[in-house]
PDB file of C-alpha atoms in Angstrom:
ATOM      1  CA  UNK K 120      43.560 139.161  90.982  1.00  0.00           C
ATOM      2  CA  UNK K 121      42.982 136.004  93.414  1.00  0.00           C
ATOM      3  CA  UNK K 122      44.546 136.725  96.644  1.00  0.00           C
ATOM      4  CA  UNK K 123      45.203 134.767  99.910  1.00  0.00           C
ATOM      5  CA  UNK K 124      44.686 136.873 103.127  1.00  0.00           C
ATOM      6  CA  UNK K 125      46.667 135.907 106.343  1.00  0.00           C
ATOM      7  CA  UNK K 126      46.051 137.558 109.673  1.00  0.00           C
ATOM      8  CA  UNK K 127      47.601 138.500 111.750  1.00  0.00           C
ATOM      9  CA  UNK K 128      50.591 139.843 109.831  1.00  0.00           C
ATOM     10  CA  UNK K 129      52.676 139.897 113.167  1.00  0.00           C
ATOM     11  CA  UNK K 130      52.012 138.947 116.664  1.00  0.00           C
ATOM     12  CA  UNK K 131      53.760 138.866 120.209  1.00  0.00           C
ATOM     13  CA  UNK K 132      52.665 136.511 122.684  1.00  0.00           C
ATOM     14  CA  UNK K 133      54.026 135.224 126.277  1.00  0.00           C
ATOM     15  CA  UNK K 134      55.410 131.849 126.670  1.00  0.00           C
ATOM     16  CA  UNK K 135      52.644 129.412 127.496  1.00  0.00           C
ATOM     17  CA  UNK K 136      49.875 131.032 125.310  1.00  0.00           C
ATOM     18  CA  UNK K 137      48.167 129.909 122.140  1.00  0.00           C
ATOM     19  CA  UNK K 138      48.339 131.996 119.079  1.00  0.00           C
ATOM     20  CA  UNK K 139      45.799 131.312 116.184  1.00  0.00           C
ATOM     21  CA  UNK K 140      46.631 132.380 112.639  1.00  0.00           C
ATOM     22  CA  UNK K 141      44.073 132.519 109.898  1.00  0.00           C
ATOM     23  CA  UNK K 142      44.490 131.835 106.064  1.00  0.00           C
ATOM     24  CA  UNK K 143      41.795 133.079 103.828  1.00  0.00           C
ATOM     25  CA  UNK K 144      41.337 132.563  99.980  1.00  0.00           C
ATOM     26  CA  UNK K 145      39.604 135.685  98.681  1.00  0.00           C
ATOM     27  CA  UNK K 146      37.411 135.249  95.722  1.00  0.00           C
ATOM     28  CA  UNK K 147      38.250 131.524  95.291  1.00  0.00           C
ATOM     29  CA  UNK K 148      37.680 128.184  96.930  1.00  0.00           C
ATOM     30  CA  UNK K 149      40.542 125.952  98.349  1.00  0.00           C
ATOM     31  CA  UNK K 150      40.084 122.426  99.443  1.00  0.00           C
ATOM     32  CA  UNK K 151      43.612 122.289 100.267  1.00  0.00           C
ATOM     33  CA  UNK K 152      45.961 124.687 101.725  1.00  0.00           C
ATOM     34  CA  UNK K 153      49.769 124.567 102.646  1.00  0.00           C
ATOM     35  CA  UNK K 154      51.340 125.899 105.939  1.00  0.00           C
ATOM     36  CA  UNK K 155      54.954 126.655 105.444  1.00  0.00           C
ATOM     37  CA  UNK K 156      57.438 127.793 108.180  1.00  0.00           C
ATOM     38  CA  UNK K 157      60.597 129.918 107.446  1.00  0.00           C
ATOM     39  CA  UNK K 158      63.361 130.681 109.915  1.00  0.00           C
ATOM     40  CA  UNK K 159      65.548 133.919 109.310  1.00  0.00           C
ATOM     41  CA  UNK K 160      67.367 133.682 106.355  1.00  0.00           C
ATOM     42  CA  UNK K 161      66.382 130.187 105.567  1.00  0.00           C
ATOM     43  CA  UNK K 162      64.228 128.677 102.922  1.00  0.00           C
ATOM     44  CA  UNK K 163      60.427 127.644 103.400  1.00  0.00           C
ATOM     45  CA  UNK K 164      59.749 124.234 105.001  1.00  0.00           C
ATOM     46  CA  UNK K 165      56.384 122.607 104.652  1.00  0.00           C
ATOM     47  CA  UNK K 166      54.569 122.112 107.825  1.00  0.00           C
ATOM     48  CA  UNK K 167      51.581 120.564 106.928  1.00  0.00           C
ATOM     49  CA  UNK K 168      48.597 120.179 104.255  1.00  0.00           C
ATOM     50  CA  UNK K 169      45.276 121.288 105.472  1.00  0.00           C
ATOM     51  CA  UNK K 170      42.425 119.696 104.054  1.00  0.00           C
ATOM     52  CA  UNK K 171      38.739 120.835 104.050  1.00  0.00           C
ATOM     53  CA  UNK K 172      36.560 118.269 105.798  1.00  0.00           C
ATOM     54  CA  UNK K 173      39.269 116.008 106.938  1.00  0.00           C
ATOM     55  CA  UNK K 174      42.449 116.063 108.975  1.00  0.00           C
ATOM     56  CA  UNK K 175      45.465 117.909 108.229  1.00  0.00           C
ATOM     57  CA  UNK K 176      48.466 115.659 106.866  1.00  0.00           C
ATOM     58  CA  UNK K 177      51.564 116.557 108.883  1.00  0.00           C
ATOM     59  CA  UNK K 178      55.200 116.486 107.561  1.00  0.00           C
ATOM     60  CA  UNK K 179      57.685 114.332 109.458  1.00  0.00           C
ATOM     61  CA  UNK K 180      59.009 115.883 112.422  1.00  0.00           C
ATOM     62  CA  UNK K 181      56.038 118.498 112.899  1.00  0.00           C
ATOM     63  CA  UNK K 182      54.119 117.997 116.028  1.00  0.00           C
ATOM     64  CA  UNK K 183      50.376 117.853 115.237  1.00  0.00           C
ATOM     65  CA  UNK K 184      49.596 118.615 118.857  1.00  0.00           C
ATOM     66  CA  UNK K 185      51.335 121.688 118.758  1.00  0.00           C
ATOM     67  CA  UNK K 186      50.297 122.882 115.466  1.00  0.00           C
ATOM     68  CA  UNK K 187      46.568 122.391 115.355  1.00  0.00           C
ATOM     69  CA  UNK K 188      45.011 122.984 111.904  1.00  0.00           C
ATOM     70  CA  UNK K 189      41.387 123.326 110.873  1.00  0.00           C
ATOM     71  CA  UNK K 190      40.049 123.704 107.553  1.00  0.00           C
ATOM     72  CA  UNK K 191      36.719 124.909 108.400  1.00  0.00           C
ATOM     73  CA  UNK K 192      35.635 125.908 105.090  1.00  0.00           C
ATOM     74  CA  UNK K 193      36.484 126.048 101.256  1.00  0.00           C
ATOM     75  CA  UNK K 194      37.830 129.396 102.256  1.00  0.00           C
ATOM     76  CA  UNK K 195      39.467 129.424 105.575  1.00  0.00           C
ATOM     77  CA  UNK K 196      42.472 127.371 107.255  1.00  0.00           C
ATOM     78  CA  UNK K 197      43.840 128.121 110.618  1.00  0.00           C
ATOM     79  CA  UNK K 198      46.967 127.250 112.364  1.00  0.00           C
ATOM     80  CA  UNK K 199      46.989 127.508 116.028  1.00  0.00           C
ATOM     81  CA  UNK K 200      50.374 127.299 117.893  1.00  0.00           C
ATOM     82  CA  UNK K 201      49.561 125.807 121.351  1.00  0.00           C
ATOM     83  CA  UNK K 202      51.468 126.543 124.407  1.00  0.00           C
ATOM     84  CA  UNK K 203      54.069 128.500 122.511  1.00  0.00           C
ATOM     85  CA  UNK K 204      57.620 128.556 123.323  1.00  0.00           C
ATOM     86  CA  UNK K 205      60.225 131.019 122.260  1.00  0.00           C
ATOM     87  CA  UNK K 206      61.608 128.210 119.769  1.00  0.00           C
ATOM     88  CA  UNK K 207      58.245 128.509 117.921  1.00  0.00           C
ATOM     89  CA  UNK K 208      59.191 132.125 116.998  1.00  0.00           C
ATOM     90  CA  UNK K 209      59.203 132.164 113.246  1.00  0.00           C
ATOM     91  CA  UNK K 210      57.610 133.316 109.972  1.00  0.00           C
ATOM     92  CA  UNK K 211      54.478 131.297 109.058  1.00  0.00           C
ATOM     93  CA  UNK K 212      53.108 131.369 105.524  1.00  0.00           C
ATOM     94  CA  UNK K 213      49.867 129.793 104.090  1.00  0.00           C
ATOM     95  CA  UNK K 214      49.317 128.982 100.453  1.00  0.00           C
ATOM     96  CA  UNK K 215      46.419 127.837  98.337  1.00  0.00           C
ATOM     97  CA  UNK K 216      46.410 126.319  94.772  1.00  0.00           C
ATOM     98  CA  UNK K 217      44.701 128.576  92.087  1.00  0.00           C
ATOM     99  CA  UNK K 218      43.735 127.046  88.840  1.00  0.00           C
ATOM    100  CA  UNK K 219      45.757 128.522  85.951  1.00  0.00           C
ATOM    101  CA  UNK K 220      43.441 129.168  83.215  1.00  0.00           C
ATOM    102  CA  UNK K 221      45.891 128.396  80.345  1.00  0.00           C
ATOM    103  CA  UNK K 222      47.358 125.115  81.385  1.00  0.00           C
ATOM    104  CA  UNK K 223      44.739 123.786  83.842  1.00  0.00           C
ATOM    105  CA  UNK K 224      47.325 123.126  86.294  1.00  0.00           C
ATOM    106  CA  UNK K 225      47.232 124.749  89.745  1.00  0.00           C
ATOM    107  CA  UNK K 226      49.853 127.451  90.930  1.00  0.00           C
ATOM    108  CA  UNK K 227      50.423 127.908  94.809  1.00  0.00           C
ATOM    109  CA  UNK K 228      49.168 131.813  95.732  1.00  0.00           C
ATOM    110  CA  UNK K 229      50.778 132.683  98.974  1.00  0.00           C
ATOM    111  CA  UNK K 230      49.614 134.701 101.900  1.00  0.00           C
ATOM    112  CA  UNK K 231      51.760 137.717 103.317  1.00  0.00           C
ATOM    113  CA  UNK K 232      53.033 135.749 106.030  1.00  0.00           C
ATOM    114  CA  UNK K 233      52.541 135.785 110.059  1.00  0.00           C
ATOM    115  CA  UNK K 234      55.399 136.826 112.250  1.00  0.00           C
ATOM    116  CA  UNK K 235      55.473 134.894 115.384  1.00  0.00           C
ATOM    117  CA  UNK K 236      57.610 136.300 118.375  1.00  0.00           C
ATOM    118  CA  UNK K 237      56.939 134.485 121.693  1.00  0.00           C
ATOM    119  CA  UNK K 238      58.607 136.038 124.623  1.00  0.00           C
TER     120      UNK K 238
ATOM    121  CA  UNK I 619      60.921 112.580  96.052  1.00  0.00           C
ATOM    122  CA  UNK I 620      62.126 115.916  94.514  1.00  0.00           C
ATOM    123  CA  UNK I 621      64.851 118.482  95.402  1.00  0.00           C
ATOM    124  CA  UNK I 622      65.799 121.912  94.406  1.00  0.00           C
ATOM    125  CA  UNK I 623      69.357 123.338  94.494  1.00  0.00           C
ATOM    126  CA  UNK I 624      70.095 126.915  94.310  1.00  0.00           C
ATOM    127  CA  UNK I 625      73.945 127.127  93.952  1.00  0.00           C
ATOM    128  CA  UNK I 626      74.414 130.529  95.055  1.00  0.00           C
ATOM    129  CA  UNK I 627      73.319 132.067  98.318  1.00  0.00           C
ATOM    130  CA  UNK I 628      74.041 135.386  97.285  1.00  0.00           C
ATOM    131  CA  UNK I 629      74.607 137.319  94.121  1.00  0.00           C
ATOM    132  CA  UNK I 630      75.938 140.883  93.998  1.00  0.00           C
ATOM    133  CA  UNK I 631      75.407 142.792  90.982  1.00  0.00           C
ATOM    134  CA  UNK I 632      75.535 146.490  89.926  1.00  0.00           C
ATOM    135  CA  UNK I 633      72.735 148.344  88.781  1.00  0.00           C
ATOM    136  CA  UNK I 634      71.727 147.900  84.864  1.00  0.00           C
ATOM    137  CA  UNK I 635      74.157 144.768  84.913  1.00  0.00           C
ATOM    138  CA  UNK I 636      72.643 141.579  83.789  1.00  0.00           C
ATOM    139  CA  UNK I 637      71.984 138.724  86.206  1.00  0.00           C
ATOM    140  CA  UNK I 638      71.453 135.044  86.292  1.00  0.00           C
ATOM    141  CA  UNK I 639      70.193 132.884  89.275  1.00  0.00           C
ATOM    142  CA  UNK I 640      71.126 129.492  89.051  1.00  0.00           C
ATOM    143  CA  UNK I 641      68.554 126.505  89.972  1.00  0.00           C
ATOM    144  CA  UNK I 642      68.866 122.709  89.501  1.00  0.00           C
ATOM    145  CA  UNK I 643      66.270 120.068  90.195  1.00  0.00           C
ATOM    146  CA  UNK I 644      66.083 116.467  90.711  1.00  0.00           C
ATOM    147  CA  UNK I 645      63.154 114.504  90.010  1.00  0.00           C
ATOM    148  CA  UNK I 646      62.074 111.022  88.673  1.00  0.00           C
ATOM    149  CA  UNK I 647      59.090 112.262  87.161  1.00  0.00           C
ATOM    150  CA  UNK I 648      57.800 115.067  85.119  1.00  0.00           C
ATOM    151  CA  UNK I 649      57.623 118.298  86.932  1.00  0.00           C
ATOM    152  CA  UNK I 650      56.468 121.927  87.031  1.00  0.00           C
ATOM    153  CA  UNK I 651      58.765 124.595  87.907  1.00  0.00           C
ATOM    154  CA  UNK I 652      58.402 128.036  89.560  1.00  0.00           C
ATOM    155  CA  UNK I 653      60.393 131.054  90.497  1.00  0.00           C
ATOM    156  CA  UNK I 654      59.025 133.310  93.556  1.00  0.00           C
ATOM    157  CA  UNK I 655      60.359 136.566  94.814  1.00  0.00           C
ATOM    158  CA  UNK I 656      60.386 137.353  98.699  1.00  0.00           C
ATOM    159  CA  UNK I 657      60.743 141.259  99.981  1.00  0.00           C
ATOM    160  CA  UNK I 658      61.798 141.751 103.410  1.00  0.00           C
ATOM    161  CA  UNK I 659      59.103 140.814 105.919  1.00  0.00           C
ATOM    162  CA  UNK I 660      56.499 139.665 103.251  1.00  0.00           C
ATOM    163  CA  UNK I 661      55.077 136.687 101.556  1.00  0.00           C
ATOM    164  CA  UNK I 662      56.023 134.854  98.195  1.00  0.00           C
ATOM    165  CA  UNK I 663      55.068 136.597  95.010  1.00  0.00           C
ATOM    166  CA  UNK I 664      55.072 134.546  91.641  1.00  0.00           C
ATOM    167  CA  UNK I 665      57.729 135.660  89.279  1.00  0.00           C
ATOM    168  CA  UNK I 666      56.975 133.037  86.582  1.00  0.00           C
ATOM    169  CA  UNK I 667      56.297 129.185  86.069  1.00  0.00           C
ATOM    170  CA  UNK I 668      56.823 126.444  83.485  1.00  0.00           C
ATOM    171  CA  UNK I 669      54.008 124.256  83.032  1.00  0.00           C
ATOM    172  CA  UNK I 670      54.127 123.066  79.884  1.00  0.00           C
ATOM    173  CA  UNK I 671      54.899 124.089  76.306  1.00  0.00           C
ATOM    174  CA  UNK I 672      57.728 126.655  75.300  1.00  0.00           C
ATOM    175  CA  UNK I 673      60.825 126.035  77.396  1.00  0.00           C
ATOM    176  CA  UNK I 674      61.491 130.005  77.682  1.00  0.00           C
ATOM    177  CA  UNK I 675      59.287 131.737  79.865  1.00  0.00           C
ATOM    178  CA  UNK I 676      58.891 135.218  80.744  1.00  0.00           C
ATOM    179  CA  UNK I 677      57.598 136.825  83.999  1.00  0.00           C
ATOM    180  CA  UNK I 678      56.852 139.799  85.668  1.00  0.00           C
ATOM    181  CA  UNK I 679      59.332 142.745  86.117  1.00  0.00           C
ATOM    182  CA  UNK I 680      61.219 141.692  83.136  1.00  0.00           C
ATOM    183  CA  UNK I 681      62.546 138.414  84.344  1.00  0.00           C
ATOM    184  CA  UNK I 682      62.732 134.997  82.282  1.00  0.00           C
ATOM    185  CA  UNK I 683      63.778 131.639  82.730  1.00  0.00           C
ATOM    186  CA  UNK I 684      64.776 128.609  80.402  1.00  0.00           C
ATOM    187  CA  UNK I 685      63.660 124.964  81.372  1.00  0.00           C
ATOM    188  CA  UNK I 686      66.404 122.763  80.364  1.00  0.00           C
ATOM    189  CA  UNK I 687      65.421 118.796  80.849  1.00  0.00           C
ATOM    190  CA  UNK I 688      68.607 117.603  79.901  1.00  0.00           C
ATOM    191  CA  UNK I 689      70.463 119.742  82.261  1.00  0.00           C
ATOM    192  CA  UNK I 690      67.713 119.705  84.943  1.00  0.00           C
ATOM    193  CA  UNK I 691      67.990 123.298  85.320  1.00  0.00           C
ATOM    194  CA  UNK I 692      65.548 126.184  85.285  1.00  0.00           C
ATOM    195  CA  UNK I 693      67.788 129.165  85.790  1.00  0.00           C
ATOM    196  CA  UNK I 694      66.368 132.687  86.033  1.00  0.00           C
ATOM    197  CA  UNK I 695      67.714 135.593  84.012  1.00  0.00           C
ATOM    198  CA  UNK I 696      67.353 139.613  83.664  1.00  0.00           C
ATOM    199  CA  UNK I 697      69.237 141.505  81.294  1.00  0.00           C
ATOM    200  CA  UNK I 698      69.352 144.812  83.315  1.00  0.00           C
ATOM    201  CA  UNK I 699      68.338 144.791  87.062  1.00  0.00           C
ATOM    202  CA  UNK I 700      67.462 147.813  89.141  1.00  0.00           C
ATOM    203  CA  UNK I 701      67.799 148.482  92.708  1.00  0.00           C
ATOM    204  CA  UNK I 702      64.419 147.711  93.584  1.00  0.00           C
ATOM    205  CA  UNK I 703      65.093 143.884  92.408  1.00  0.00           C
ATOM    206  CA  UNK I 704      67.118 143.209  95.679  1.00  0.00           C
ATOM    207  CA  UNK I 705      65.144 140.503  97.400  1.00  0.00           C
ATOM    208  CA  UNK I 706      65.511 136.945  97.864  1.00  0.00           C
ATOM    209  CA  UNK I 707      64.420 134.538  95.026  1.00  0.00           C
ATOM    210  CA  UNK I 708      63.096 130.938  95.516  1.00  0.00           C
ATOM    211  CA  UNK I 709      63.174 128.153  93.017  1.00  0.00           C
ATOM    212  CA  UNK I 710      60.586 125.446  93.513  1.00  0.00           C
ATOM    213  CA  UNK I 711      59.461 122.238  91.894  1.00  0.00           C
ATOM    214  CA  UNK I 712      56.231 120.060  92.327  1.00  0.00           C
ATOM    215  CA  UNK I 713      55.362 116.890  90.397  1.00  0.00           C
ATOM    216  CA  UNK I 714      51.534 117.151  91.085  1.00  0.00           C
ATOM    217  CA  UNK I 715      50.165 120.877  91.092  1.00  0.00           C
ATOM    218  CA  UNK I 716      46.871 119.494  92.419  1.00  0.00           C
ATOM    219  CA  UNK I 717      47.762 117.499  95.384  1.00  0.00           C
ATOM    220  CA  UNK I 718      51.428 118.188  96.388  1.00  0.00           C
ATOM    221  CA  UNK I 719      53.044 121.457  97.902  1.00  0.00           C
ATOM    222  CA  UNK I 720      55.901 122.935  96.481  1.00  0.00           C
ATOM    223  CA  UNK I 721      59.583 121.962  97.244  1.00  0.00           C
ATOM    224  CA  UNK I 722      61.665 125.181  97.688  1.00  0.00           C
ATOM    225  CA  UNK I 723      65.391 125.682  97.128  1.00  0.00           C
ATOM    226  CA  UNK I 724      67.491 127.410  99.677  1.00  0.00           C
ATOM    227  CA  UNK I 725      67.149 130.702  98.053  1.00  0.00           C
ATOM    228  CA  UNK I 726      69.437 133.188  96.423  1.00  0.00           C
ATOM    229  CA  UNK I 727      69.793 136.672  97.761  1.00  0.00           C
ATOM    230  CA  UNK I 728      70.012 139.263  95.165  1.00  0.00           C
ATOM    231  CA  UNK I 729      71.709 142.289  96.122  1.00  0.00           C
ATOM    232  CA  UNK I 730      71.730 145.173  93.357  1.00  0.00           C
ATOM    233  CA  UNK I 731      74.266 147.928  94.014  1.00  0.00           C
ATOM    234  CA  UNK I 732      74.263 151.461  92.669  1.00  0.00           C
TER     235      UNK I 732
END
């Protein structure tokens, strides 16, 4: 079945460095991808919508200069956490809509997530 | 705007017992509803979805859910749970699957005890 691949699955970095997380749609194309953030024992909060060929749309309260999103192709979106701080430590999950053959609607398929720990 | 309420943050249940995880939503337009399961340190796996048609939808792992428009609910049920069902379950809603992301509930931790 269709898969969304996310890499790396976990990363530890020093405060002040930047970290890039990749999200790839395998065997299907995605003009839109969604990036979520999840704190421990909490729900998923939408950070931004990644759009192929145009700028990402950020949710209120999410710093676009802090969380850089680039949708380079129809199968790849990247999230770069710039000048990371310990409070950026979280679980980041991407998703891409996949067309449901029966209904024609799109169903979000999620990556396995990337756990970021900033020391 | 839409919102999702999962009334129970935790549901402890014994193995082989039935379980119901509650989900209520609010929306001024037609909705599409989903249940996802998340195992520790993993992404989300789709359990089932309501897009149109029959209000009783069956998903993977023996789960089912019923869309009740008058009560704005989409409760998840399983007649007999297993230890392996222990996980976090999220209900989610969207009004436009093509252009809008999902809005998630706060999650329900299902803890199956032997």
